[in-house]
Amino acid sequence: MSPHSLFRAMAVAEAVSWTLLLGGMVLRAAADLDIAVTVGGGIHGFVFLAYAVTAVLVTKNQRMGRGPAAAAIISAIIPYATIPADLWLSRSGRLRGGWRRGATDDPRDQLWHDRLFRAVVRHPVLSCVVLFGGVAAVFVALLALGSPLDRLPES
């Protein structure tokens, strides 16, 4: 799977998860189904974190500047914005090319984080398991913390 196809798949998944969350909110308001937000919100939260990890990996691989990288990552906060972000990055050529598995003459390839990145890319199955586990751990920790709205002082 190329960086572009992975990014596109996660951008679409993020948009679909927004639909589940917003649909859950409508069902909660219209039919008093709180479980719809719990399910839709849980799925959206997990996909949001997975998209963020994917965006960081792909922008690192493609050596995007800070602006395009930030746009790719921040697009997940705005409903459905990951789709236009993918289209923009694709049309501007920023998602072209394969994974950087080996070092080149580029001085950036000698940096510790580039060496770590290449190790991650060279072992995709293990990396996916580790990254999935990391996303799951963060997701569970955030669920355990609960909603920040529950911590607001009552007025």
Coordinates of C-alpha atoms in Angstrom, one line a residue:
M1 CA 0.0 0.0 0.0
S2 CA 1.4 3.3 -1.0
P3 CA 1.5 6.4 1.3
H4 CA -1.2 8.0 -0.8
S5 CA -3.5 5.0 -0.8
L6 CA -3.1 4.6 3.0
F7 CA -3.7 8.3 3.6
R8 CA -6.8 8.3 1.3
A9 CA -8.2 5.2 3.0
M10 CA -7.8 6.8 6.4
A11 CA -9.2 10.2 5.2
V12 CA -12.3 8.4 3.9
A13 CA -12.6 6.4 7.2
E14 CA -12.4 9.6 9.2
A15 CA -15.2 11.2 7.1
V16 CA -17.3 8.1 7.6
S17 CA -16.7 8.2 11.3
W18 CA -17.9 11.8 11.4
T19 CA -21.1 10.6 9.8
L20 CA -21.5 8.0 12.5
L21 CA -20.9 10.5 15.2
L22 CA -23.2 13.1 13.8
G23 CA -25.9 10.5 13.1
G24 CA -25.6 9.3 16.7
M25 CA -26.1 12.9 17.8
V26 CA -29.2 13.2 15.7
L27 CA -30.6 9.9 17.1
R28 CA -29.9 11.0 20.6
A29 CA -31.8 14.3 20.1
A30 CA -34.6 12.8 18.1
A31 CA -35.2 9.4 19.6
D32 CA -33.4 9.8 23.0
L33 CA -30.9 7.1 22.0
D34 CA -27.8 7.9 24.1
I35 CA -26.2 4.7 23.0
A36 CA -26.0 6.0 19.4
V37 CA -23.6 8.7 20.5
T38 CA -21.6 6.3 22.6
V39 CA -21.1 3.9 19.6
G40 CA -20.6 6.6 17.0
G41 CA -18.4 8.6 19.2
G42 CA -16.3 5.6 20.2
I43 CA -15.7 4.7 16.5
H44 CA -15.0 8.3 15.6
G45 CA -12.5 8.7 18.4
F46 CA -10.6 5.6 17.5
V47 CA -10.5 6.4 13.8
F48 CA -9.6 10.0 14.6
L49 CA -6.5 8.8 16.5
A50 CA -5.6 6.3 13.8
Y51 CA -5.9 9.0 11.1
A52 CA -3.6 11.3 13.1
V53 CA -1.0 8.6 13.4
T54 CA -1.3 7.9 9.6
A55 CA -1.1 11.6 8.8
V56 CA 2.1 12.0 10.8
L57 CA 3.7 8.9 9.2
V58 CA 2.7 10.0 5.7
T59 CA 3.7 13.6 6.1
K60 CA 7.1 12.4 7.5
N61 CA 7.6 10.0 4.6
Q62 CA 6.7 12.6 2.0
R63 CA 8.9 15.2 3.8
M64 CA 6.1 17.7 3.7
G65 CA 6.7 21.2 5.2
R66 CA 5.1 22.2 8.4
G67 CA 2.1 23.9 6.7
P68 CA 0.9 21.0 4.6
A69 CA 1.7 18.6 7.5
A70 CA -0.3 20.7 9.9
A71 CA -3.2 21.0 7.4
A72 CA -3.3 17.2 7.0
I73 CA -3.3 16.5 10.7
I74 CA -5.7 19.4 11.7
S75 CA -8.2 18.5 8.9
A76 CA -9.5 15.7 11.2
I77 CA -10.9 18.3 13.6
I78 CA -13.3 19.7 11.0
P79 CA -16.1 17.4 9.9
Y80 CA -15.3 15.9 6.4
A81 CA -12.2 18.1 5.9
T82 CA -9.9 15.1 5.5
I83 CA -11.4 14.5 2.0
P84 CA -10.5 18.0 0.7
A85 CA -7.1 17.7 2.5
D86 CA -6.4 14.5 0.6
L87 CA -7.5 16.0 -2.7
W88 CA -5.3 19.1 -2.2
L89 CA -2.2 17.1 -1.1
S90 CA -2.7 14.7 -4.0
R91 CA -3.2 17.4 -6.7
S92 CA -0.2 19.4 -5.4
G93 CA 2.0 16.2 -5.8
R94 CA 2.7 16.0 -2.1
L95 CA 1.5 12.4 -1.9
R96 CA 3.4 11.1 -4.8
G97 CA 6.0 8.3 -4.4
G98 CA 6.5 5.2 -2.3
W99 CA 7.7 4.6 1.2
R100 CA 11.3 5.7 2.1
R101 CA 12.7 2.4 3.3
G102 CA 16.4 3.1 2.8
A103 CA 18.8 6.0 3.4
T104 CA 19.7 8.3 0.6
D105 CA 22.4 11.1 0.3
D106 CA 19.9 13.5 1.8
P107 CA 21.5 14.8 5.1
R108 CA 18.0 14.5 6.7
D109 CA 18.3 10.7 6.4
Q110 CA 21.1 10.8 9.0
L111 CA 18.8 12.3 11.7
W112 CA 17.7 9.9 14.5
H113 CA 14.0 10.3 13.8
D114 CA 14.5 9.5 10.1
R115 CA 16.4 6.3 11.0
L116 CA 13.5 5.4 13.4
F117 CA 11.0 6.2 10.7
R118 CA 12.7 3.9 8.2
A119 CA 12.8 1.1 10.7
V120 CA 9.0 1.5 11.2
V121 CA 8.5 1.5 7.4
R122 CA 10.8 -1.5 6.8
H123 CA 8.7 -3.7 9.2
P124 CA 5.1 -2.8 8.3
V125 CA 3.3 -5.7 10.0
L126 CA 5.1 -5.3 13.3
S127 CA 4.8 -1.5 13.1
C128 CA 1.0 -1.7 12.4
V129 CA 0.6 -4.0 15.4
V130 CA 2.6 -1.6 17.7
L131 CA 0.9 1.5 16.3
F132 CA -2.5 -0.1 16.6
G133 CA -1.7 -1.1 20.2
G134 CA -0.6 2.5 20.9
V135 CA -3.7 4.0 19.4
A136 CA -5.8 1.5 21.4
A137 CA -4.0 2.3 24.6
V138 CA -4.5 6.1 24.1
F139 CA -8.1 5.4 23.2
V140 CA -8.7 3.4 26.4
A141 CA -6.9 6.0 28.5
L142 CA -9.1 8.7 27.1
L143 CA -12.2 6.7 27.7
A144 CA -11.1 6.1 31.3
L145 CA -10.6 9.8 31.8
G146 CA -14.2 10.5 30.6
S147 CA -15.7 13.6 29.1
P148 CA -14.0 16.9 30.0
L149 CA -17.6 18.3 30.3
D150 CA -18.1 16.1 33.4
R151 CA -15.3 18.0 35.1
L152 CA -16.8 21.5 34.7
P153 CA -18.0 23.2 37.8
E154 CA -21.7 23.4 38.2
S155 CA -23.2 26.9 38.1

